[in-house]
mmCIF file of C-alpha atoms in Angstrom:
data_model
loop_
_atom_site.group_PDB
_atom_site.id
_atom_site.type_symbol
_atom_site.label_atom_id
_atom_site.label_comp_id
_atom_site.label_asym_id
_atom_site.label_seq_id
_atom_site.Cartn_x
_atom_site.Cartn_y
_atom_site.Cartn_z
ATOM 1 C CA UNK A 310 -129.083 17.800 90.373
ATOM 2 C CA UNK A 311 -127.746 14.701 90.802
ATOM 3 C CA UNK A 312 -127.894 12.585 87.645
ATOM 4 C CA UNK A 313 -124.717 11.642 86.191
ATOM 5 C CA UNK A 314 -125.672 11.470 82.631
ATOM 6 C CA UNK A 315 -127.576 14.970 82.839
ATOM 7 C CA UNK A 316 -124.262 16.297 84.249
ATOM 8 C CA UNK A 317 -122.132 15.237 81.965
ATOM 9 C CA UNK A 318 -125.002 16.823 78.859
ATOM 10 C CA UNK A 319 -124.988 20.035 81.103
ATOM 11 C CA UNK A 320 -121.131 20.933 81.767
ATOM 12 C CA UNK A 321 -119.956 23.647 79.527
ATOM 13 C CA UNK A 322 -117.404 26.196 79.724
ATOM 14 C CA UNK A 323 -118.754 29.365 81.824
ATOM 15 C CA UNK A 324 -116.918 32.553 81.015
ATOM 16 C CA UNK A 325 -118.921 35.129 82.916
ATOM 17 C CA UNK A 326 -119.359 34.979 86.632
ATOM 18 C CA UNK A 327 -121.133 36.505 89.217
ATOM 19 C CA UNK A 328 -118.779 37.707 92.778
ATOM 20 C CA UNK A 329 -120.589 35.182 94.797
ATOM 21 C CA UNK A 330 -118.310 33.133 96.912
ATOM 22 C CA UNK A 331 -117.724 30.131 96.872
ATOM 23 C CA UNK A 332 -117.369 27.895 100.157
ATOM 24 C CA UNK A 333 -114.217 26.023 100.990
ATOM 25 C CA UNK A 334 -117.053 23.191 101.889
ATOM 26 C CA UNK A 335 -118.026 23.214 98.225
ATOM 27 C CA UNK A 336 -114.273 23.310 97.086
ATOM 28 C CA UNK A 337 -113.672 20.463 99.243
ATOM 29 C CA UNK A 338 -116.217 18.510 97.333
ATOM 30 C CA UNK A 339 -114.884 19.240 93.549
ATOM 31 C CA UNK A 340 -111.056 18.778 94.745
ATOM 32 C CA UNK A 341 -112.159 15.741 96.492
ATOM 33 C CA UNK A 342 -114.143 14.088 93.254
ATOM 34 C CA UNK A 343 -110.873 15.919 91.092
ATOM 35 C CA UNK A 344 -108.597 13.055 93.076
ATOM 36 C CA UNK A 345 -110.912 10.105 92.208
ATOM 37 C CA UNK A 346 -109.607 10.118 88.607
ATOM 38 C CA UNK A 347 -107.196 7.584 87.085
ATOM 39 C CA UNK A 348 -103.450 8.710 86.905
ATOM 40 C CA UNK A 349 -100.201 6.519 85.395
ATOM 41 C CA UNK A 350 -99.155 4.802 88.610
ATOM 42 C CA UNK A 351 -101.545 5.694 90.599
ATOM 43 C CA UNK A 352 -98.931 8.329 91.311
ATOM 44 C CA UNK A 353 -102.097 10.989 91.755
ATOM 45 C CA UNK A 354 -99.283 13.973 91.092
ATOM 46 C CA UNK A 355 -101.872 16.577 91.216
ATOM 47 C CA UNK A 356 -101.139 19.585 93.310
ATOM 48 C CA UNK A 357 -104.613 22.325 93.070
ATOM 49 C CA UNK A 358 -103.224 26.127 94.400
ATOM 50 C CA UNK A 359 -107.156 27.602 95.171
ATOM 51 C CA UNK A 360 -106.413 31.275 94.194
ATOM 52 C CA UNK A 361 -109.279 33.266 96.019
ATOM 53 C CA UNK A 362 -106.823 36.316 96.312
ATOM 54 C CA UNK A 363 -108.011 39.321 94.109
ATOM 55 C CA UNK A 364 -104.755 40.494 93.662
ATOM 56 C CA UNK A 365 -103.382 37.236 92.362
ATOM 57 C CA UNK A 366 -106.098 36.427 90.432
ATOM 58 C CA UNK A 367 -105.599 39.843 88.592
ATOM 59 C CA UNK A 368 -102.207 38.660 87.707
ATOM 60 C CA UNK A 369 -103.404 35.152 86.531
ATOM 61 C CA UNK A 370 -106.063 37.531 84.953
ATOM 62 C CA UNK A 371 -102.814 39.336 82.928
ATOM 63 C CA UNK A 372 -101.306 36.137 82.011
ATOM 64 C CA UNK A 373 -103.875 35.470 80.699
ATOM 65 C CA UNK A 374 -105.111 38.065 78.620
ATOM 66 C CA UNK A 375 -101.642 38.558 77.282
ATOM 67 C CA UNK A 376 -101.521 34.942 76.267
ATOM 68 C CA UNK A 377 -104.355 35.291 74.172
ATOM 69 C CA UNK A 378 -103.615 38.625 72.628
ATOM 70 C CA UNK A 379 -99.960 37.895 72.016
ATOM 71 C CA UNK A 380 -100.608 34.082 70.330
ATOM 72 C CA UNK A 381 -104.210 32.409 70.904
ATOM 73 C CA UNK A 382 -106.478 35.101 69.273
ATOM 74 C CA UNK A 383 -104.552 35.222 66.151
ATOM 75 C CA UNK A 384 -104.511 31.339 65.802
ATOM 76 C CA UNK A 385 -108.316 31.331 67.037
ATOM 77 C CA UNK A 386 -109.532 34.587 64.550
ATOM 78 C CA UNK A 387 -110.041 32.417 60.947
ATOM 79 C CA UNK A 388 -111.034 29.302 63.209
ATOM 80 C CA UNK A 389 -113.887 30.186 65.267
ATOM 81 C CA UNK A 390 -117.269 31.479 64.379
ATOM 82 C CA UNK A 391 -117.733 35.270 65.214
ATOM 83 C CA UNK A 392 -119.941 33.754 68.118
ATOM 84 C CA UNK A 393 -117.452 31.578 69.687
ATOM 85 C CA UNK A 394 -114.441 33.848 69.044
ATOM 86 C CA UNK A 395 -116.119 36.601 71.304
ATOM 87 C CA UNK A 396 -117.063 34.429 74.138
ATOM 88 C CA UNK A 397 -113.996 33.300 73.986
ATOM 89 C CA UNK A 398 -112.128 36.350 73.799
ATOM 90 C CA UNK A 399 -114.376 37.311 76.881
ATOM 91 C CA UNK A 400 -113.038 34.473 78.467
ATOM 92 C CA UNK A 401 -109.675 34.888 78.404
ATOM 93 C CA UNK A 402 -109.535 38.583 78.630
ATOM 94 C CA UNK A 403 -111.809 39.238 81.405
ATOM 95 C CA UNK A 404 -113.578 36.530 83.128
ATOM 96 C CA UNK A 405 -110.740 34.290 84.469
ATOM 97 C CA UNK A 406 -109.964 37.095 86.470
ATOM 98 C CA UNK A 407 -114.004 37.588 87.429
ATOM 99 C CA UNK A 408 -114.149 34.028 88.634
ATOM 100 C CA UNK A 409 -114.250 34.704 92.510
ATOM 101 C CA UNK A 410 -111.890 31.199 92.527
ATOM 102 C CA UNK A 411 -109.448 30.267 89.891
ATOM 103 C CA UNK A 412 -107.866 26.856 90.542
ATOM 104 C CA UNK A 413 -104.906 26.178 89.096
ATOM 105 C CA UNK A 414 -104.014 22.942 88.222
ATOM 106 C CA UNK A 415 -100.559 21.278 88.244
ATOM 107 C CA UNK A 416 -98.452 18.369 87.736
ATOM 108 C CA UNK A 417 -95.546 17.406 90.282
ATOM 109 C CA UNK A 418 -93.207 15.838 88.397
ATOM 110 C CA UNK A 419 -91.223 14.123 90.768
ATOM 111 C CA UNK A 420 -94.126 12.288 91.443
ATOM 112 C CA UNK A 421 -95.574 11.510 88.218
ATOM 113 C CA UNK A 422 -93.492 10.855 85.097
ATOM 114 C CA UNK A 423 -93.408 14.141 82.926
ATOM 115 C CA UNK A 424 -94.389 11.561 80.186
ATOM 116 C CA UNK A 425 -98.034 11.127 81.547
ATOM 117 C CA UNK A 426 -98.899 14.351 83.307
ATOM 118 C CA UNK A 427 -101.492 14.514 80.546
ATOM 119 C CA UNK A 428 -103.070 11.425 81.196
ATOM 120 C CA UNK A 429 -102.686 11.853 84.779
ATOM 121 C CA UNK A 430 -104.082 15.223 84.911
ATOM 122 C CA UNK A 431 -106.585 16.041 82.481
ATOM 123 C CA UNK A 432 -108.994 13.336 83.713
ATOM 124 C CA UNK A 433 -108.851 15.282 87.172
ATOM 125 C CA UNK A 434 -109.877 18.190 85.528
ATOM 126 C CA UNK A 435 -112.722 16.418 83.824
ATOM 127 C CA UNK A 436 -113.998 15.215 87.416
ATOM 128 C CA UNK A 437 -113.168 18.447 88.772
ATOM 129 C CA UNK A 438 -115.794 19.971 86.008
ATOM 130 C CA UNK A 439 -118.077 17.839 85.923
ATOM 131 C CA UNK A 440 -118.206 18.391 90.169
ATOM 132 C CA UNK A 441 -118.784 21.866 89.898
ATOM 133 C CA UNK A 442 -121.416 21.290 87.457
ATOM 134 C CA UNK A 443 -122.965 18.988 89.985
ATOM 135 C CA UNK A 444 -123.112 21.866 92.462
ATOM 136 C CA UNK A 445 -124.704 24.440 90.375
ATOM 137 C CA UNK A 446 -121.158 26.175 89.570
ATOM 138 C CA UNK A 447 -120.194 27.191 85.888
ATOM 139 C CA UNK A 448 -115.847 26.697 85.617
ATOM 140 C CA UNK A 449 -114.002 26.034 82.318
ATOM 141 C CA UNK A 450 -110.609 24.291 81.094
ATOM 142 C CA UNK A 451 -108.495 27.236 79.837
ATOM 143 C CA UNK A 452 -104.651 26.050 79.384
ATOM 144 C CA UNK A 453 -103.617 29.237 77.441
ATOM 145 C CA UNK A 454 -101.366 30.274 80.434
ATOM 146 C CA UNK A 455 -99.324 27.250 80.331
ATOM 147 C CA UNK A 456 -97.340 28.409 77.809
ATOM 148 C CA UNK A 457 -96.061 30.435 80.168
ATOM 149 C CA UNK A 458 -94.767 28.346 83.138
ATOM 150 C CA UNK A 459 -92.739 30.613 84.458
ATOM 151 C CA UNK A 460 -94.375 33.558 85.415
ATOM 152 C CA UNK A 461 -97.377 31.011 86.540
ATOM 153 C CA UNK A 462 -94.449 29.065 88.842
ATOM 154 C CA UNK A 463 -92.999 32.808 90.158
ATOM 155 C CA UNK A 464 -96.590 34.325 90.721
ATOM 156 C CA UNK A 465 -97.503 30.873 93.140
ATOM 157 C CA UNK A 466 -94.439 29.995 93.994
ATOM 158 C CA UNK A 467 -94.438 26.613 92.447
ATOM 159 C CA UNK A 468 -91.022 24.517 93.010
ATOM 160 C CA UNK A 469 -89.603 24.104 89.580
ATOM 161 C CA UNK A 470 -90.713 20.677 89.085
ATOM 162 C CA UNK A 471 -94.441 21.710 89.991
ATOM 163 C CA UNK A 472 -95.792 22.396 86.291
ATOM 164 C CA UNK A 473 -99.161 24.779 85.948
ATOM 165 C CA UNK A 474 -101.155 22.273 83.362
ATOM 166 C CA UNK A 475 -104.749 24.348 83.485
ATOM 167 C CA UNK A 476 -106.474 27.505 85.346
ATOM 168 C CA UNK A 477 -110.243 26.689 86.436
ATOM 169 C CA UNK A 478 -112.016 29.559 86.706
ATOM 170 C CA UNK A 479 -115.276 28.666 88.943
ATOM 171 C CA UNK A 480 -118.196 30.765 90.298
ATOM 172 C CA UNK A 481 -121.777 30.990 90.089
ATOM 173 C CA UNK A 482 -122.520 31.926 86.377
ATOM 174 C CA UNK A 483 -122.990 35.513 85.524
ATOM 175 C CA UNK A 484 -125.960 34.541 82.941
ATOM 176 C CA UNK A 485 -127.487 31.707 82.500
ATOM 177 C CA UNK A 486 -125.510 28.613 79.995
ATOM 178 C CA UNK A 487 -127.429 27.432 77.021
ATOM 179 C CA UNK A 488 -126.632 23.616 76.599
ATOM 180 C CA UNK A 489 -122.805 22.899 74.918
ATOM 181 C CA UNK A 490 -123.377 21.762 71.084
ATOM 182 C CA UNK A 491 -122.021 18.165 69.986
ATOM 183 C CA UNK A 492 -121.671 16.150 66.820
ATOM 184 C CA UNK A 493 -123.028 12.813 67.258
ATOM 185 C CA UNK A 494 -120.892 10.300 68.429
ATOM 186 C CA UNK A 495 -121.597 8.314 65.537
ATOM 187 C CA UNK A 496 -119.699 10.538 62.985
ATOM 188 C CA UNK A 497 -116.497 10.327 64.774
ATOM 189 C CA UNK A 498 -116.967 6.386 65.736
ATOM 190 C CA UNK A 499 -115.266 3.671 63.459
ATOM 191 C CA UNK A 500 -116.128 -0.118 63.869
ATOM 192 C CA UNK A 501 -113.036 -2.472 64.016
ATOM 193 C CA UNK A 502 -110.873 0.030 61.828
ATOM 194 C CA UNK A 503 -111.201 3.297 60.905
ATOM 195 C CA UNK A 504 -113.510 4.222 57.921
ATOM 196 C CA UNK A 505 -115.816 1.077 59.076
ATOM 197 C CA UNK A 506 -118.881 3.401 59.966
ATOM 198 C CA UNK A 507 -120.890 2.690 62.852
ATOM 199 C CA UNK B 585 -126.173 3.464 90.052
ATOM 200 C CA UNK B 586 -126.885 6.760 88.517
ATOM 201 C CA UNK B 587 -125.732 9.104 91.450
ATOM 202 C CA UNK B 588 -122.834 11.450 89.983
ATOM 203 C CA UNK B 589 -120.560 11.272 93.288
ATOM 204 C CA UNK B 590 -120.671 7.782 93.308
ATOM 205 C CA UNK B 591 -119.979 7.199 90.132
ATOM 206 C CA UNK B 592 -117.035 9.262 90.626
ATOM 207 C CA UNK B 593 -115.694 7.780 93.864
ATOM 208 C CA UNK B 594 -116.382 4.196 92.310
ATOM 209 C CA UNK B 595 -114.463 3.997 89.023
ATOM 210 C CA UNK B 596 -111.442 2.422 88.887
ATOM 211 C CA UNK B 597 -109.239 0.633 86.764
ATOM 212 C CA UNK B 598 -109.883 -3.005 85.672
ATOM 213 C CA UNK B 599 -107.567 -5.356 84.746
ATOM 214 C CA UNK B 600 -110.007 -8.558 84.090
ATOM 215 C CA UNK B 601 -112.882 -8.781 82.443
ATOM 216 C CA UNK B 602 -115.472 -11.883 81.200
ATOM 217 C CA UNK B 603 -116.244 -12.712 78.071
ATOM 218 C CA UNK B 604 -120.326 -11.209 78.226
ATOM 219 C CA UNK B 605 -120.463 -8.826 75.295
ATOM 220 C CA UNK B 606 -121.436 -5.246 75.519
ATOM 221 C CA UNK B 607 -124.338 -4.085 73.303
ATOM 222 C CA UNK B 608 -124.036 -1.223 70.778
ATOM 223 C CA UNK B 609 -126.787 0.215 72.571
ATOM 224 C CA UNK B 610 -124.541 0.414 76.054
ATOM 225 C CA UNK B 611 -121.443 1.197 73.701
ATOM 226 C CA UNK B 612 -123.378 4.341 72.049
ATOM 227 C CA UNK B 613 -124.473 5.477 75.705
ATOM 228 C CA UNK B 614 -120.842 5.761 76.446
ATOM 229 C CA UNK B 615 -119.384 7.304 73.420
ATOM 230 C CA UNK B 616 -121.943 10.043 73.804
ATOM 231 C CA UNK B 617 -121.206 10.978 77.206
ATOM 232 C CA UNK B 618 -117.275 10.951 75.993
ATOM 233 C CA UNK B 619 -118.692 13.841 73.382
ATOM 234 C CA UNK B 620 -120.341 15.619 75.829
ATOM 235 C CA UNK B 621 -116.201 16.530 77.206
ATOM 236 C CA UNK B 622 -114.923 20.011 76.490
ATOM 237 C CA UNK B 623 -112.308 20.598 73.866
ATOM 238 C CA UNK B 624 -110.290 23.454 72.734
ATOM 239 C CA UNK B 625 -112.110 25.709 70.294
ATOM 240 C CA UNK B 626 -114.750 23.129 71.161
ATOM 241 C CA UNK B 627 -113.340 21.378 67.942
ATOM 242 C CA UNK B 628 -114.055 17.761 69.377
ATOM 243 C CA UNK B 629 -110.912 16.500 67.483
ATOM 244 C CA UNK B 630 -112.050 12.851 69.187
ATOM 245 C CA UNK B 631 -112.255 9.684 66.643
ATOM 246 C CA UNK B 632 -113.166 6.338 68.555
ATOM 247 C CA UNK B 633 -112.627 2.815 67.039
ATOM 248 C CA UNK B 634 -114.291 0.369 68.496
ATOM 249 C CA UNK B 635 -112.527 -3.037 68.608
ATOM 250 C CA UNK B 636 -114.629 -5.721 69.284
ATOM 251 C CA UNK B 637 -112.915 -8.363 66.384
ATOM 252 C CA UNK B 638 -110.687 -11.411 68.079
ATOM 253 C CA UNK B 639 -108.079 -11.224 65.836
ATOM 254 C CA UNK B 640 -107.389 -7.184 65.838
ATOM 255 C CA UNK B 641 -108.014 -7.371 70.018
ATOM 256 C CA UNK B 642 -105.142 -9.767 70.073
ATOM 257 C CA UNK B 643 -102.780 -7.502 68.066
ATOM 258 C CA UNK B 644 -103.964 -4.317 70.251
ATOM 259 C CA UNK B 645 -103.129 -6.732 73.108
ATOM 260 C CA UNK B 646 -99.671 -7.883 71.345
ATOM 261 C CA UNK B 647 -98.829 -4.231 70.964
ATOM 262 C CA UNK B 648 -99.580 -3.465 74.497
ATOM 263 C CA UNK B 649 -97.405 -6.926 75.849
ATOM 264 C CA UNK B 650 -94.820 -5.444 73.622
ATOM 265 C CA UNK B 651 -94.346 -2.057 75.260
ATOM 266 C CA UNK B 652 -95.143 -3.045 78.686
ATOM 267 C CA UNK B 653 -92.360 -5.688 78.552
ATOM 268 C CA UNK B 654 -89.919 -3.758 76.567
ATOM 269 C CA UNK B 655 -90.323 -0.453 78.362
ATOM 270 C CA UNK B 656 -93.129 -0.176 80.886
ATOM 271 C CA UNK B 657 -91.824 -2.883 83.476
ATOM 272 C CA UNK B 658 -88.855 -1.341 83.457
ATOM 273 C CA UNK B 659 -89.416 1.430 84.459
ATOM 274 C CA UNK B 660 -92.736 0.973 86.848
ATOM 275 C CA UNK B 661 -90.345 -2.059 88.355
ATOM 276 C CA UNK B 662 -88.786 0.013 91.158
ATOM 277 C CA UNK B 663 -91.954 2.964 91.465
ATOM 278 C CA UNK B 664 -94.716 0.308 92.166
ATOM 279 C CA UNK B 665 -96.130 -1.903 95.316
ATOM 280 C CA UNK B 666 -95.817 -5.594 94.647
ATOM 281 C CA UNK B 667 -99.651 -5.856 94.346
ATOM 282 C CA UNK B 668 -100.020 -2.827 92.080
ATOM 283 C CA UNK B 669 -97.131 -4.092 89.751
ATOM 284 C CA UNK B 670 -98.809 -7.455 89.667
ATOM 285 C CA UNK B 671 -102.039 -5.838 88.752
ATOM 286 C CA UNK B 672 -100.578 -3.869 86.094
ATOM 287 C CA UNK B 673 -98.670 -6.574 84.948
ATOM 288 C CA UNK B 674 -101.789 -8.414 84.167
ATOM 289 C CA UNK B 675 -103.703 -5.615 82.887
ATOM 290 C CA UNK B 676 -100.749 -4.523 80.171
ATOM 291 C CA UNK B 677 -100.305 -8.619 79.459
ATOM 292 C CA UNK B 678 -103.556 -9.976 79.197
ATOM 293 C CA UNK B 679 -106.687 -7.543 80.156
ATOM 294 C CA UNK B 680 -106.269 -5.686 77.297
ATOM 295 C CA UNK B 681 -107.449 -8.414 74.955
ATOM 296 C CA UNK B 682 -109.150 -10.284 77.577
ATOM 297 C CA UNK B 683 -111.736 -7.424 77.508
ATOM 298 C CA UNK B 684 -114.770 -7.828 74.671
ATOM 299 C CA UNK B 685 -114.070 -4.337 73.841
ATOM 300 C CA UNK B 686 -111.106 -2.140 73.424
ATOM 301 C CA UNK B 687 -112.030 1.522 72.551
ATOM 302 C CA UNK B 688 -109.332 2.927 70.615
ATOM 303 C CA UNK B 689 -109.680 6.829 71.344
ATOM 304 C CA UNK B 690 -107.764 9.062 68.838
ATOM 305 C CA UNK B 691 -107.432 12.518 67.843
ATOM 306 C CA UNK B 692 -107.651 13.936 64.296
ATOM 307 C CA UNK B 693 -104.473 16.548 64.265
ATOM 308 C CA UNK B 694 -106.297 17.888 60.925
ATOM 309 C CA UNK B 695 -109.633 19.074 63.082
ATOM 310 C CA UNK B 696 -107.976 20.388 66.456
ATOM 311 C CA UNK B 697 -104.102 21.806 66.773
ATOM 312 C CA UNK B 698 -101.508 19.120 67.874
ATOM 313 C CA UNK B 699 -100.548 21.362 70.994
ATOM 314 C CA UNK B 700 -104.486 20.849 72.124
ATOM 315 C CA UNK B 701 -104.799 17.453 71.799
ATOM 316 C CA UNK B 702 -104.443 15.907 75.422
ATOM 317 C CA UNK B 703 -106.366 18.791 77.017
ATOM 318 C CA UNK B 704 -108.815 17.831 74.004
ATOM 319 C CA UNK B 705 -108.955 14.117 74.507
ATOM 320 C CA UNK B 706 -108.495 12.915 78.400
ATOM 321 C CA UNK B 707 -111.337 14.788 79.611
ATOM 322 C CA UNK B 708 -113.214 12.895 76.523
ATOM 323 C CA UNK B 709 -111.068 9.633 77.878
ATOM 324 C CA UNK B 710 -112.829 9.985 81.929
ATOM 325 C CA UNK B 711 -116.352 10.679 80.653
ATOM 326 C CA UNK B 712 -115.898 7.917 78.727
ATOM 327 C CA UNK B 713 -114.643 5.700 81.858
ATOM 328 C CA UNK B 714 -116.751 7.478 84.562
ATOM 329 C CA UNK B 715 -120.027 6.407 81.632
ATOM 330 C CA UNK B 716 -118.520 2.760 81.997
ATOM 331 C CA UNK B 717 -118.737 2.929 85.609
ATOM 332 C CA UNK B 718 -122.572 4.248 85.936
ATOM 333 C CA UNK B 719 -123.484 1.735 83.178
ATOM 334 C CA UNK B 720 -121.964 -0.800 85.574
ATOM 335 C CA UNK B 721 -119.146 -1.977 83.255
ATOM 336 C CA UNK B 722 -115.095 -2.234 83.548
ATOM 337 C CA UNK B 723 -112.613 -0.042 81.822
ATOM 338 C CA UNK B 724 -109.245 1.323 82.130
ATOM 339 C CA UNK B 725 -107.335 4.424 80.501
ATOM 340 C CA UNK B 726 -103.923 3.066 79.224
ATOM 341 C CA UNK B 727 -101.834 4.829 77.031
ATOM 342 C CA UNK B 728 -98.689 2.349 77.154
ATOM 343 C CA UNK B 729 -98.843 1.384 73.649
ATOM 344 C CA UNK B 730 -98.939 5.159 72.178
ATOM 345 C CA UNK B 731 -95.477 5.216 72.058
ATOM 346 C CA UNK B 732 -96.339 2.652 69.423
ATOM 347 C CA UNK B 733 -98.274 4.979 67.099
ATOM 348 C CA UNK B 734 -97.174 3.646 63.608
ATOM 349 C CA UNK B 735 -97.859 0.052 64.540
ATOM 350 C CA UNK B 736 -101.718 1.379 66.435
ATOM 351 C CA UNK B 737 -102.113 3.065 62.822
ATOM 352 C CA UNK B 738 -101.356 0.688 60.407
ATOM 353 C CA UNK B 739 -103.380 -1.975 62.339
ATOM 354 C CA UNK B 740 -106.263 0.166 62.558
ATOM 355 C CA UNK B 741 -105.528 1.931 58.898
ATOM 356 C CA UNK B 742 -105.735 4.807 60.627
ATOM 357 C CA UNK B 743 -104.520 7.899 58.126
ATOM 358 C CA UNK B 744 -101.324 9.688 59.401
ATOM 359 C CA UNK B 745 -102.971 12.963 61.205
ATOM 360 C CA UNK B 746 -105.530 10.489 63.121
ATOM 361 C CA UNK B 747 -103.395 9.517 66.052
ATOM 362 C CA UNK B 748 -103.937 7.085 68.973
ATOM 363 C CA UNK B 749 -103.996 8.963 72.101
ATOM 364 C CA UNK B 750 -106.014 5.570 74.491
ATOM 365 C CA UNK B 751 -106.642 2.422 74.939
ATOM 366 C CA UNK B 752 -109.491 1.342 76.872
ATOM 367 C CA UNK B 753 -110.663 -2.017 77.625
ATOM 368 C CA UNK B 754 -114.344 -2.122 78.250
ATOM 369 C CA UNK B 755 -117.021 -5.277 79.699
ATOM 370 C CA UNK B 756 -118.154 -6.382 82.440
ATOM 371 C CA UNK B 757 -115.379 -6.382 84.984
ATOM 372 C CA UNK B 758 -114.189 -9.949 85.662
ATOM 373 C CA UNK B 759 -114.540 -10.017 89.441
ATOM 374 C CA UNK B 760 -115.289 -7.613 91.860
ATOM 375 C CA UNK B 761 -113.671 -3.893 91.878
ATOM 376 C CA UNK B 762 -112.386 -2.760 95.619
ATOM 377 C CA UNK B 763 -112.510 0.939 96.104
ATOM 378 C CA UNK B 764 -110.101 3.487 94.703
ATOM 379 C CA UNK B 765 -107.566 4.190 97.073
ATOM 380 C CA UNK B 766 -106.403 8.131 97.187
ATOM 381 C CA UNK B 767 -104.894 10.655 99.298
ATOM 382 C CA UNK B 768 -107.033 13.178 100.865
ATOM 383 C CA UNK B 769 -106.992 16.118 98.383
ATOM 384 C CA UNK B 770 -106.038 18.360 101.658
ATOM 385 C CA UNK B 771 -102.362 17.213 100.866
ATOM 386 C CA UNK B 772 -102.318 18.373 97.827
ATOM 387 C CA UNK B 773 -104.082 21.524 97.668
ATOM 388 C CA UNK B 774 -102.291 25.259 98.645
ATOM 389 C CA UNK B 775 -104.415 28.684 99.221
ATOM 390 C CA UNK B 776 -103.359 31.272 97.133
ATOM 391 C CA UNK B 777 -99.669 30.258 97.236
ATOM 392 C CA UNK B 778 -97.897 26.922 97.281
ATOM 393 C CA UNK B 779 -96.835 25.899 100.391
ATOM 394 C CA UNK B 780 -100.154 27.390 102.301
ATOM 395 C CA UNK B 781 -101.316 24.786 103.165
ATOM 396 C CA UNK B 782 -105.267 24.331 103.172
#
């Protein structure tokens, strides 16, 4: 599948994932498409650490999981439907660590300014998604372990100013991903200033 | 152009753009692809004006002359090539306005948590450019005049807890785009570790 508008309908987050490698060839392909985005500069301050490593990915897998139990769930709990919670909770607790590849993103910031490693990183992620959806992979944008930098810098060995922004897991699906559900565009779009409906 | 890798490895940023309009038709095209982005607790916290008035395009533009001028030059004096500072120059000065469109992409702090909204809003931001792209249009993700918020707000009467994360230009670019240049993701990309090289 090679349609860019049915990729973009099709990528959704993937929280269960089958142990079927995944080829440095195909890695190769999303990292390379994750470079093509836009970044302030053109400074391009993304560095990717491919954690194939079960051991490692067991720890991301903790950071994880203790991330969410310790502060996300209880934000997420009176939020989410029942439905989402759980997949979510899935997510974090177990299949980061299931995803035979976790990539995890960061943000050198002696190369970038620390002011736009958003901007300069999140649209890398986006391509990097939407890539693996291209080749038949399910990943997702988790960024619950960021809030804890430093064990994320100590487990990789990241040089203090190499900031973790997001873990990808990515992997062949474990089941197979209903399509993601949107609100029309038109309910969030304003014409000329906001409150002008479209 | 529909093919997803080439949309990827063609967008770039655009600093000039002619006058042609864009339809609402094209414009709805790319704000649903933009919705089609993940987003934490998929809350979609995304709002998009859509600027195509004279007189507000100017002030947008204003606003962006301001901070480039005032702070952006400064600072990107010494970082950037001659060519790319020239291009960037032009882009912050004049292509803002110059474009038939600016897309004003904001996120509504009342619908997803402040701490979410990049990771909520730039992978909207690259759908939304890589959608320009495959429909054959120019675009650019700036966020120089978000330092700016009050003045982005009360132009666009946007209510306090709707801020302005984007701008983005949008037409038809106004000559032709050269390629994207990058580094090879290879030099930026570690196995398991930083510092293992791939």
């Amino acid at each position: 599948m090679t349609d860019f508008f049915d990729i973009v309908r099709m990528q959704r987050a993937c929280r269960s994932y089958s142990n079927v490698p995944v080829s440095d060839r195909t890695i190769a392909q999303i990292l390379t498409a994750a470079t093509f985005a836009p970044s302030a500069e053109n400074r391009q301050p993304w560095e990717f650490v491919v954690v194939r490593d079960a051991t490692t990915r067991a720890q991301i897998g903790d950071i994880s999981r203790r991330a969410w139990e310790e502060h996300g769930r209880a934000i997420s709990e009176s939020r989410l439907s029942p439905e989402l919670l759980a997949d979510v909770d899935y997510g974090a607790t177990q299949g980061v660590e299931a995803a035979p590849v976790n990539i995890v993103v960061c943000a050198d910031t002696d190369r970038g300014l620390e002011v736009t490693v958003p901007s300069s990183i999140f649209p890398a992620v986006q391509n990097l998604l939407l890539a693996a959806t291209a080749l038949n992979l399910g990943s997702a944008l988790t960024t619950i372990t960021t809030g804890y930098r430093l064990q994320i810098q100590r487990l990789l060995e990241l040089p203090e100013h190499v900031w973790p922004v997001a873990v990808v897991p990515l992997g062949h699906p474990g089941r197979r991903l209903g399509p993601p559900r949107r609100e029309p565009f038109e309910q969030h779009t304003h014409r000329d200033r906001y409150g002008l409906r479209w």
